[in-house]
Amino acid sequence: SPNIYEDYIYYLKPNSSAISMSDGKPFTEYSDEFGYSNPPNYLNTEQIEVLLIGDSSTQAPDLSNSIRNHFDGKVYSLGIGGQGIFHWKHQYRRFKKIYSDFSNPKIILLLYDENDIGDTLRALKYERAGYKQSIYYPANPIHGKIYKITREYSFYHEIYSLFRYFVVSTQIREKLKTFLEDKNLLKKNLKDKLIKAKILPKQHSSDFMFLNYNENCKIRMDNAEPNKNFFSETTTAEIVKQIEELLKLINFDETKVFFSYNPSVNNTYNKKFTENDLMKEFAEMQIKSSSNFEQYFNKNQVNYIDVVPKIRTIAKNESLHPCNGKDSHLSKYGYRVYATLVSDEVKKILKEN
């Protein structure tokens, strides 16, 4: 495994490398001596000006490098893919131990998108069932439905969950299907039987669908249905509780805290594709979610930054995601745009205060 698993959280193997994606192309990503995606020996000197906390979008060097262009001090990323809002407080506790010889960061930037809500609900379910080891916590790569989060717990269910995770993460069924097709061994009757027995994946099943931005640009997007439960007031209250636990660990006399939504493909292009009902529904739910969060943060010491309207306006005329359909994260250009918008808002708020 490329990760180190501890209670509640996991992080990258320190001083290791792994193949990741940047701009829809493979690249080698390096972890520092603490297991986060930052330059080596980055914490040895100087105070951190900006601490980033979030998931795979925050882990991406394209984001942290872009934000570094907007601040004079150091920008350190605690981003780890598959970690939701539930995990933030645990990652921050670990960071405090690592960074104990230095003063607190001047700015903490909390970055989330809607899949962090599902990751948090899943982690809470496991935690309440008595599971601390984070090997249980990674989100299933096939975007498990909400009912998967609320399943029963037993020896059978745990063995099934681990086996299913292995099958999905290794794509062993897809590889078997490709092998049989290449060898011309997959006749229709046999294929139908193997699919029915779940030995092979369903035909045309995919974790992703594609958005034809223009004739030269095909954007990959999550093949997920809008889940209104993720953006309901009840769920928002549950998420807020997790944020409050993190806020208790922060010294607000030394640190300013900002919270920003990092929009996914499903939530970015509704102004360009005005007739797309799926995007319209995702956008409406995100607007409601932003309103819920804004009401909460206005009563606390956290500055809520909503750059989504500006992102959607830009995305009407320019793609912010890789056009080769290989990755649903922001492109290099998309990360630069997002980093500029967020950094400008942070500086504006600090100047006003």
mmCIF file of C-alpha atoms in Angstrom:
data_model
loop_
_atom_site.group_PDB
_atom_site.id
_atom_site.type_symbol
_atom_site.label_atom_id
_atom_site.label_comp_id
_atom_site.label_asym_id
_atom_site.label_seq_id
_atom_site.Cartn_x
_atom_site.Cartn_y
_atom_site.Cartn_z
ATOM 1 C CA SER A 1 0.000 0.000 0.000
ATOM 2 C CA PRO A 2 1.230 3.559 -0.704
ATOM 3 C CA ASN A 3 -0.315 4.693 2.596
ATOM 4 C CA ILE A 4 0.426 4.430 6.319
ATOM 5 C CA TYR A 5 -2.732 3.597 8.263
ATOM 6 C CA GLU A 6 -3.277 4.774 11.843
ATOM 7 C CA ASP A 7 -6.286 5.360 14.051
ATOM 8 C CA TYR A 8 -8.825 7.415 12.091
ATOM 9 C CA ILE A 9 -6.438 8.703 9.411
ATOM 10 C CA TYR A 10 -3.928 7.589 6.854
ATOM 11 C CA TYR A 11 -1.183 9.445 5.031
ATOM 12 C CA LEU A 12 1.409 8.748 2.356
ATOM 13 C CA LYS A 13 4.503 6.694 3.073
ATOM 14 C CA PRO A 14 7.146 9.282 4.065
ATOM 15 C CA ASN A 15 9.839 10.034 1.497
ATOM 16 C CA SER A 16 8.145 7.901 -1.120
ATOM 17 C CA SER A 17 6.922 8.363 -4.672
ATOM 18 C CA ALA A 18 3.841 7.207 -6.542
ATOM 19 C CA ILE A 19 2.278 7.713 -9.939
ATOM 20 C CA SER A 20 -0.543 10.243 -9.793
ATOM 21 C CA MET A 21 -2.359 12.470 -12.293
ATOM 22 C CA SER A 22 -1.720 16.084 -13.278
ATOM 23 C CA ASP A 23 -3.609 17.755 -16.100
ATOM 24 C CA GLY A 24 -4.971 14.346 -17.069
ATOM 25 C CA LYS A 25 -1.482 12.879 -17.487
ATOM 26 C CA PRO A 26 0.529 10.543 -15.235
ATOM 27 C CA PHE A 27 3.291 12.124 -13.179
ATOM 28 C CA THR A 28 5.438 11.097 -10.226
ATOM 29 C CA GLU A 29 4.223 12.579 -6.957
ATOM 30 C CA TYR A 30 6.647 12.705 -4.019
ATOM 31 C CA SER A 31 5.797 12.764 -0.321
ATOM 32 C CA ASP A 32 7.844 14.605 2.279
ATOM 33 C CA GLU A 33 9.330 13.104 5.440
ATOM 34 C CA PHE A 34 5.937 13.326 7.178
ATOM 35 C CA GLY A 35 3.849 11.667 4.465
ATOM 36 C CA TYR A 36 2.277 14.711 2.793
ATOM 37 C CA SER A 37 2.691 16.048 -0.727
ATOM 38 C CA ASN A 38 5.126 18.918 -0.131
ATOM 39 C CA PRO A 39 8.763 19.687 -1.055
ATOM 40 C CA PRO A 40 11.340 17.746 1.032
ATOM 41 C CA ASN A 41 12.501 19.326 4.316
ATOM 42 C CA TYR A 42 9.866 22.023 3.895
ATOM 43 C CA LEU A 43 9.072 22.250 7.623
ATOM 44 C CA ASN A 44 12.639 22.551 8.858
ATOM 45 C CA THR A 45 12.710 26.353 8.902
ATOM 46 C CA GLU A 46 10.375 29.337 9.028
ATOM 47 C CA GLN A 47 6.782 29.617 10.140
ATOM 48 C CA ILE A 48 4.018 28.321 7.912
ATOM 49 C CA GLU A 49 1.918 31.150 6.561
ATOM 50 C CA VAL A 50 -0.848 29.012 5.028
ATOM 51 C CA LEU A 51 -1.873 25.485 6.055
ATOM 52 C CA LEU A 52 -4.115 23.642 3.588
ATOM 53 C CA ILE A 53 -6.449 20.886 4.849
ATOM 54 C CA GLY A 54 -8.573 18.793 2.507
ATOM 55 C CA ASP A 55 -8.764 15.746 0.245
ATOM 56 C CA SER A 56 -7.181 14.741 -3.090
ATOM 57 C CA SER A 57 -7.747 18.174 -4.641
ATOM 58 C CA THR A 58 -5.804 19.708 -1.758
ATOM 59 C CA GLN A 59 -3.157 16.992 -1.999
ATOM 60 C CA ALA A 60 -2.498 17.901 -5.641
ATOM 61 C CA PRO A 61 0.829 19.755 -5.994
ATOM 62 C CA ASP A 62 -0.792 21.812 -8.760
ATOM 63 C CA LEU A 63 -2.992 23.467 -6.120
ATOM 64 C CA SER A 64 -0.411 24.032 -3.371
ATOM 65 C CA ASN A 65 2.167 25.282 -5.889
ATOM 66 C CA SER A 66 -0.389 27.706 -7.332
ATOM 67 C CA ILE A 67 -1.287 29.048 -3.889
ATOM 68 C CA ARG A 68 2.432 29.477 -3.075
ATOM 69 C CA ASN A 69 2.597 32.007 -5.898
ATOM 70 C CA HIS A 70 0.221 34.271 -3.951
ATOM 71 C CA PHE A 71 1.891 34.285 -0.527
ATOM 72 C CA ASP A 72 5.362 35.277 0.625
ATOM 73 C CA GLY A 73 5.553 32.635 3.376
ATOM 74 C CA LYS A 74 5.369 28.861 3.268
ATOM 75 C CA VAL A 75 2.222 27.047 2.154
ATOM 76 C CA TYR A 76 2.010 23.506 3.554
ATOM 77 C CA SER A 77 -0.567 20.946 2.425
ATOM 78 C CA LEU A 78 -2.158 18.312 4.676
ATOM 79 C CA GLY A 79 -4.328 17.146 1.777
ATOM 80 C CA ILE A 80 -4.902 13.395 1.541
ATOM 81 C CA GLY A 81 -7.164 11.784 -1.057
ATOM 82 C CA GLY A 82 -10.272 10.065 0.314
ATOM 83 C CA GLN A 83 -10.178 11.949 3.625
ATOM 84 C CA GLY A 84 -13.373 13.822 4.475
ATOM 85 C CA ILE A 85 -14.207 16.555 6.954
ATOM 86 C CA PHE A 86 -14.332 13.913 9.695
ATOM 87 C CA HIS A 87 -10.576 13.356 9.252
ATOM 88 C CA TRP A 88 -9.513 17.009 9.404
ATOM 89 C CA LYS A 89 -9.246 17.190 13.192
ATOM 90 C CA HIS A 90 -7.163 14.010 13.311
ATOM 91 C CA GLN A 91 -4.809 15.209 10.568
ATOM 92 C CA TYR A 92 -4.447 18.545 12.359
ATOM 93 C CA ARG A 93 -3.615 16.827 15.682
ATOM 94 C CA ARG A 94 -0.876 14.892 13.910
ATOM 95 C CA PHE A 95 0.394 18.088 12.306
ATOM 96 C CA LYS A 96 0.567 19.830 15.694
ATOM 97 C CA LYS A 97 2.830 17.069 16.990
ATOM 98 C CA ILE A 98 5.056 17.323 13.912
ATOM 99 C CA TYR A 99 5.169 21.127 14.058
ATOM 100 C CA SER A 100 5.453 21.526 17.836
ATOM 101 C CA ASP A 101 8.720 23.507 17.696
ATOM 102 C CA PHE A 102 7.172 26.323 15.690
ATOM 103 C CA SER A 103 4.378 28.847 16.219
ATOM 104 C CA ASN A 104 0.915 28.236 14.786
ATOM 105 C CA PRO A 105 0.264 28.845 11.078
ATOM 106 C CA LYS A 106 -1.030 32.336 10.330
ATOM 107 C CA ILE A 107 -3.781 31.034 8.040
ATOM 108 C CA ILE A 108 -5.644 27.727 7.844
ATOM 109 C CA LEU A 109 -7.561 27.125 4.625
ATOM 110 C CA LEU A 110 -10.155 24.344 4.834
ATOM 111 C CA LEU A 111 -11.118 23.053 1.381
ATOM 112 C CA TYR A 112 -14.003 20.686 0.685
ATOM 113 C CA ASP A 113 -16.271 19.380 -2.052
ATOM 114 C CA GLU A 114 -19.396 17.234 -1.934
ATOM 115 C CA ASN A 115 -17.632 13.855 -1.885
ATOM 116 C CA ASP A 116 -16.137 14.891 1.479
ATOM 117 C CA ILE A 117 -19.654 14.750 2.873
ATOM 118 C CA GLY A 118 -20.060 11.117 1.824
ATOM 119 C CA ASP A 119 -16.587 10.287 3.142
ATOM 120 C CA THR A 120 -17.490 11.892 6.480
ATOM 121 C CA LEU A 121 -20.828 10.093 6.810
ATOM 122 C CA ARG A 122 -19.086 6.819 6.032
ATOM 123 C CA ALA A 123 -16.323 7.447 8.574
ATOM 124 C CA LEU A 124 -18.843 8.405 11.267
ATOM 125 C CA LYS A 125 -20.730 5.164 10.662
ATOM 126 C CA TYR A 126 -17.550 3.135 11.120
ATOM 127 C CA GLU A 127 -16.448 5.131 14.158
ATOM 128 C CA ARG A 128 -19.816 4.708 15.886
ATOM 129 C CA ALA A 129 -19.605 0.987 15.246
ATOM 130 C CA GLY A 130 -16.317 0.950 17.176
ATOM 131 C CA TYR A 131 -13.834 0.878 14.295
ATOM 132 C CA LYS A 132 -10.836 3.190 14.730
ATOM 133 C CA GLN A 133 -8.312 1.733 12.286
ATOM 134 C CA SER A 134 -8.338 3.892 9.176
ATOM 135 C CA ILE A 135 -7.938 0.916 6.850
ATOM 136 C CA TYR A 136 -11.759 0.810 6.986
ATOM 137 C CA TYR A 137 -12.231 4.472 6.189
ATOM 138 C CA PRO A 138 -11.127 5.095 2.575
ATOM 139 C CA ALA A 139 -14.028 5.779 0.262
ATOM 140 C CA ASN A 140 -14.820 2.965 -2.128
ATOM 141 C CA PRO A 141 -13.485 3.875 -5.592
ATOM 142 C CA ILE A 142 -16.823 3.049 -7.214
ATOM 143 C CA HIS A 143 -18.603 5.843 -5.357
ATOM 144 C CA GLY A 144 -20.664 3.572 -3.115
ATOM 145 C CA LYS A 145 -24.281 4.624 -2.685
ATOM 146 C CA ILE A 146 -25.503 6.007 0.608
ATOM 147 C CA TYR A 147 -27.037 2.651 1.556
ATOM 148 C CA LYS A 148 -23.542 1.199 1.632
ATOM 149 C CA ILE A 149 -22.758 3.582 4.481
ATOM 150 C CA THR A 150 -25.689 2.361 6.552
ATOM 151 C CA ARG A 151 -25.141 -1.368 6.154
ATOM 152 C CA GLU A 152 -25.100 -3.798 9.093
ATOM 153 C CA TYR A 153 -21.892 -4.851 10.833
ATOM 154 C CA SER A 154 -20.908 -8.477 11.294
ATOM 155 C CA PHE A 155 -18.003 -10.756 10.515
ATOM 156 C CA TYR A 156 -19.565 -11.552 7.130
ATOM 157 C CA HIS A 157 -20.108 -7.901 6.257
ATOM 158 C CA GLU A 158 -16.539 -6.954 7.168
ATOM 159 C CA ILE A 159 -15.034 -9.781 5.082
ATOM 160 C CA TYR A 160 -17.380 -8.875 2.224
ATOM 161 C CA SER A 161 -16.456 -5.192 2.458
ATOM 162 C CA LEU A 162 -12.712 -5.884 2.347
ATOM 163 C CA PHE A 163 -13.110 -8.380 -0.516
ATOM 164 C CA ARG A 164 -15.285 -5.943 -2.477
ATOM 165 C CA TYR A 165 -12.773 -3.173 -1.907
ATOM 166 C CA PHE A 166 -10.003 -5.434 -3.246
ATOM 167 C CA VAL A 167 -12.019 -6.400 -6.331
ATOM 168 C CA VAL A 168 -12.923 -2.810 -7.158
ATOM 169 C CA SER A 169 -9.563 -1.206 -6.418
ATOM 170 C CA THR A 170 -7.589 -3.780 -8.448
ATOM 171 C CA GLN A 171 -10.182 -3.773 -11.281
ATOM 172 C CA ILE A 172 -9.665 -7.512 -11.520
ATOM 173 C CA ARG A 173 -13.036 -8.096 -13.206
ATOM 174 C CA GLU A 174 -12.344 -5.482 -15.863
ATOM 175 C CA LYS A 175 -8.902 -6.989 -16.516
ATOM 176 C CA LEU A 176 -10.393 -10.483 -16.816
ATOM 177 C CA LYS A 177 -12.986 -9.193 -19.287
ATOM 178 C CA THR A 178 -10.299 -7.515 -21.409
ATOM 179 C CA PHE A 179 -8.138 -10.666 -21.367
ATOM 180 C CA LEU A 180 -11.003 -12.931 -22.468
ATOM 181 C CA GLU A 181 -12.034 -10.503 -25.217
ATOM 182 C CA ASP A 182 -8.464 -10.203 -26.511
ATOM 183 C CA LYS A 183 -8.224 -14.008 -26.708
ATOM 184 C CA ASN A 184 -11.653 -14.264 -28.408
ATOM 185 C CA LEU A 185 -12.813 -16.532 -25.598
ATOM 186 C CA LEU A 186 -15.825 -14.468 -24.611
ATOM 187 C CA LYS A 187 -18.849 -15.694 -26.549
ATOM 188 C CA LYS A 188 -22.148 -13.921 -25.919
ATOM 189 C CA ASN A 189 -23.819 -16.721 -23.927
ATOM 190 C CA LEU A 190 -20.760 -17.149 -21.719
ATOM 191 C CA LYS A 191 -20.425 -13.388 -21.314
ATOM 192 C CA ASP A 192 -24.044 -13.018 -20.192
ATOM 193 C CA LYS A 193 -23.646 -15.837 -17.658
ATOM 194 C CA LEU A 194 -20.440 -14.356 -16.226
ATOM 195 C CA ILE A 195 -22.036 -10.906 -15.926
ATOM 196 C CA LYS A 196 -25.094 -12.389 -14.226
ATOM 197 C CA ALA A 197 -22.792 -14.222 -11.789
ATOM 198 C CA LYS A 198 -20.986 -10.885 -11.179
ATOM 199 C CA ILE A 199 -17.701 -12.431 -12.280
ATOM 200 C CA LEU A 200 -17.509 -9.822 -15.033
ATOM 201 C CA PRO A 201 -18.679 -6.200 -14.732
ATOM 202 C CA LYS A 202 -21.945 -5.161 -16.342
ATOM 203 C CA GLN A 203 -21.744 -4.016 -19.913
ATOM 204 C CA HIS A 204 -21.320 -0.271 -20.313
ATOM 205 C CA SER A 205 -21.056 0.162 -16.548
ATOM 206 C CA SER A 206 -18.677 2.920 -15.581
ATOM 207 C CA ASP A 207 -17.765 5.017 -12.586
ATOM 208 C CA PHE A 208 -17.638 7.985 -14.930
ATOM 209 C CA MET A 209 -19.482 9.751 -17.694
ATOM 210 C CA PHE A 210 -18.181 12.425 -20.027
ATOM 211 C CA LEU A 211 -19.070 16.003 -20.777
ATOM 212 C CA ASN A 212 -18.377 17.203 -24.307
ATOM 213 C CA TYR A 213 -17.283 20.749 -23.569
ATOM 214 C CA ASN A 214 -16.485 21.334 -27.235
ATOM 215 C CA GLU A 215 -15.232 19.310 -30.196
ATOM 216 C CA ASN A 216 -11.700 19.296 -28.785
ATOM 217 C CA CYS A 217 -12.498 18.814 -25.120
ATOM 218 C CA LYS A 218 -14.080 15.827 -23.370
ATOM 219 C CA ILE A 219 -14.260 16.204 -19.590
ATOM 220 C CA ARG A 220 -14.613 13.246 -17.242
ATOM 221 C CA MET A 221 -17.195 13.628 -14.511
ATOM 222 C CA ASP A 222 -18.364 11.404 -11.685
ATOM 223 C CA ASN A 223 -21.214 9.120 -12.636
ATOM 224 C CA ALA A 224 -23.133 10.036 -9.508
ATOM 225 C CA GLU A 225 -26.724 10.957 -8.876
ATOM 226 C CA PRO A 226 -27.499 14.087 -6.845
ATOM 227 C CA ASN A 227 -28.117 13.091 -3.238
ATOM 228 C CA LYS A 228 -30.172 15.743 -1.504
ATOM 229 C CA ASN A 229 -29.375 14.141 1.837
ATOM 230 C CA PHE A 230 -25.770 15.314 1.412
ATOM 231 C CA PHE A 231 -26.885 18.950 1.336
ATOM 232 C CA SER A 232 -29.759 18.853 3.804
ATOM 233 C CA GLU A 233 -29.789 20.939 6.979
ATOM 234 C CA THR A 234 -29.508 17.724 9.027
ATOM 235 C CA THR A 235 -26.387 16.590 7.194
ATOM 236 C CA THR A 236 -24.931 20.097 7.313
ATOM 237 C CA ALA A 237 -25.420 20.092 11.097
ATOM 238 C CA GLU A 238 -23.605 16.736 11.282
ATOM 239 C CA ILE A 239 -20.725 18.100 9.217
ATOM 240 C CA VAL A 240 -20.613 21.273 11.301
ATOM 241 C CA LYS A 241 -20.096 19.175 14.434
ATOM 242 C CA GLN A 242 -16.964 17.718 12.867
ATOM 243 C CA ILE A 243 -15.721 21.185 11.952
ATOM 244 C CA GLU A 244 -16.378 22.408 15.493
ATOM 245 C CA GLU A 245 -14.173 19.639 16.877
ATOM 246 C CA LEU A 246 -11.359 20.882 14.639
ATOM 247 C CA LEU A 247 -11.934 24.525 15.618
ATOM 248 C CA LYS A 248 -11.463 23.657 19.293
ATOM 249 C CA LEU A 249 -7.847 22.748 18.469
ATOM 250 C CA ILE A 250 -7.028 26.094 16.825
ATOM 251 C CA ASN A 251 -5.629 29.153 18.578
ATOM 252 C CA PHE A 252 -7.648 31.959 16.986
ATOM 253 C CA ASP A 253 -5.409 34.605 18.547
ATOM 254 C CA GLU A 254 -2.635 33.450 16.218
ATOM 255 C CA THR A 255 -4.488 31.834 13.309
ATOM 256 C CA LYS A 256 -7.168 33.022 10.897
ATOM 257 C CA VAL A 257 -9.382 30.264 9.503
ATOM 258 C CA PHE A 258 -11.042 30.193 6.077
ATOM 259 C CA PHE A 259 -13.449 27.655 4.596
ATOM 260 C CA SER A 260 -13.934 27.276 0.838
ATOM 261 C CA TYR A 261 -15.810 24.945 -1.491
ATOM 262 C CA ASN A 262 -13.727 23.392 -4.277
ATOM 263 C CA PRO A 263 -16.285 22.676 -7.023
ATOM 264 C CA SER A 264 -16.366 19.339 -8.834
ATOM 265 C CA VAL A 265 -17.091 18.907 -12.543
ATOM 266 C CA ASN A 266 -20.722 18.163 -11.698
ATOM 267 C CA ASN A 267 -21.015 21.593 -10.068
ATOM 268 C CA THR A 268 -18.939 23.739 -12.416
ATOM 269 C CA TYR A 269 -20.474 23.941 -15.884
ATOM 270 C CA ASN A 270 -24.171 24.625 -15.299
ATOM 271 C CA LYS A 271 -23.888 28.116 -16.860
ATOM 272 C CA LYS A 272 -22.552 26.635 -20.099
ATOM 273 C CA PHE A 273 -24.934 23.671 -20.205
ATOM 274 C CA THR A 274 -28.095 25.423 -19.067
ATOM 275 C CA GLU A 275 -30.360 22.620 -20.313
ATOM 276 C CA ASN A 276 -28.514 19.884 -18.409
ATOM 277 C CA ASP A 277 -30.924 18.892 -15.631
ATOM 278 C CA LEU A 278 -28.285 16.906 -13.740
ATOM 279 C CA MET A 279 -25.946 19.888 -13.497
ATOM 280 C CA LYS A 280 -28.823 22.178 -12.647
ATOM 281 C CA GLU A 281 -29.793 19.935 -9.737
ATOM 282 C CA PHE A 282 -26.212 19.665 -8.478
ATOM 283 C CA ALA A 283 -25.849 23.455 -8.667
ATOM 284 C CA GLU A 284 -29.087 24.067 -6.762
ATOM 285 C CA MET A 285 -28.020 21.697 -3.980
ATOM 286 C CA GLN A 286 -24.583 23.300 -3.740
ATOM 287 C CA ILE A 287 -26.137 26.765 -3.454
ATOM 288 C CA LYS A 288 -28.317 25.490 -0.606
ATOM 289 C CA SER A 289 -25.298 23.880 1.059
ATOM 290 C CA SER A 290 -23.299 27.113 0.764
ATOM 291 C CA SER A 291 -26.151 29.010 2.358
ATOM 292 C CA ASN A 292 -26.243 26.547 5.270
ATOM 293 C CA PHE A 293 -22.485 26.802 5.823
ATOM 294 C CA GLU A 294 -22.451 30.582 5.472
ATOM 295 C CA GLN A 295 -25.114 30.978 8.151
ATOM 296 C CA TYR A 296 -23.068 28.818 10.503
ATOM 297 C CA PHE A 297 -19.703 30.456 9.854
ATOM 298 C CA ASN A 298 -21.095 33.970 10.181
ATOM 299 C CA LYS A 299 -21.712 33.129 13.841
ATOM 300 C CA ASN A 300 -18.184 31.821 14.411
ATOM 301 C CA GLN A 301 -14.569 32.805 13.874
ATOM 302 C CA VAL A 302 -14.330 31.241 10.435
ATOM 303 C CA ASN A 303 -14.425 33.196 7.176
ATOM 304 C CA TYR A 304 -16.549 31.503 4.524
ATOM 305 C CA ILE A 305 -15.276 32.022 0.967
ATOM 306 C CA ASP A 306 -17.619 31.192 -1.899
ATOM 307 C CA VAL A 307 -15.834 31.529 -5.247
ATOM 308 C CA VAL A 308 -18.186 29.113 -7.022
ATOM 309 C CA PRO A 309 -20.202 31.836 -8.840
ATOM 310 C CA LYS A 310 -16.964 33.224 -10.324
ATOM 311 C CA ILE A 311 -15.752 29.723 -11.185
ATOM 312 C CA ARG A 312 -18.999 28.987 -13.046
ATOM 313 C CA THR A 313 -18.778 32.248 -14.972
ATOM 314 C CA ILE A 314 -15.219 31.459 -16.094
ATOM 315 C CA ALA A 315 -16.152 27.849 -16.916
ATOM 316 C CA LYS A 316 -18.832 29.086 -19.298
ATOM 317 C CA ASN A 317 -16.090 30.079 -21.729
ATOM 318 C CA GLU A 318 -13.035 28.089 -20.610
ATOM 319 C CA SER A 319 -12.586 24.493 -19.525
ATOM 320 C CA LEU A 320 -11.150 24.167 -16.020
ATOM 321 C CA HIS A 321 -10.639 20.395 -16.188
ATOM 322 C CA PRO A 322 -8.423 18.140 -18.351
ATOM 323 C CA CYS A 323 -9.810 17.824 -21.870
ATOM 324 C CA ASN A 324 -8.496 14.307 -22.462
ATOM 325 C CA GLY A 325 -11.139 12.703 -20.235
ATOM 326 C CA LYS A 326 -8.533 11.042 -18.020
ATOM 327 C CA ASP A 327 -9.104 12.840 -14.724
ATOM 328 C CA SER A 328 -12.014 14.632 -13.061
ATOM 329 C CA HIS A 329 -9.821 16.883 -10.906
ATOM 330 C CA LEU A 330 -9.055 20.426 -12.010
ATOM 331 C CA SER A 331 -6.484 20.948 -14.744
ATOM 332 C CA LYS A 332 -3.297 22.915 -14.086
ATOM 333 C CA TYR A 333 -5.093 25.964 -15.429
ATOM 334 C CA GLY A 334 -8.156 25.205 -13.305
ATOM 335 C CA TYR A 335 -6.047 24.967 -10.164
ATOM 336 C CA ARG A 336 -4.381 28.295 -10.998
ATOM 337 C CA VAL A 337 -7.767 29.954 -11.452
ATOM 338 C CA TYR A 338 -9.144 28.500 -8.211
ATOM 339 C CA ALA A 339 -5.964 29.342 -6.269
ATOM 340 C CA THR A 340 -6.037 32.933 -7.500
ATOM 341 C CA LEU A 341 -9.709 33.437 -6.596
ATOM 342 C CA VAL A 342 -9.343 31.931 -3.119
ATOM 343 C CA SER A 343 -6.036 33.664 -2.351
ATOM 344 C CA ASP A 344 -7.401 37.038 -3.436
ATOM 345 C CA GLU A 345 -10.423 36.603 -1.153
ATOM 346 C CA VAL A 346 -8.220 35.622 1.797
ATOM 347 C CA LYS A 347 -6.026 38.688 1.328
ATOM 348 C CA LYS A 348 -9.062 40.933 0.917
ATOM 349 C CA ILE A 349 -10.618 39.713 4.177
ATOM 350 C CA LEU A 350 -7.322 40.017 6.074
ATOM 351 C CA LYS A 351 -6.891 43.562 4.797
ATOM 352 C CA GLU A 352 -10.418 44.542 5.827
ATOM 353 C CA ASN A 353 -9.886 43.130 9.316
#
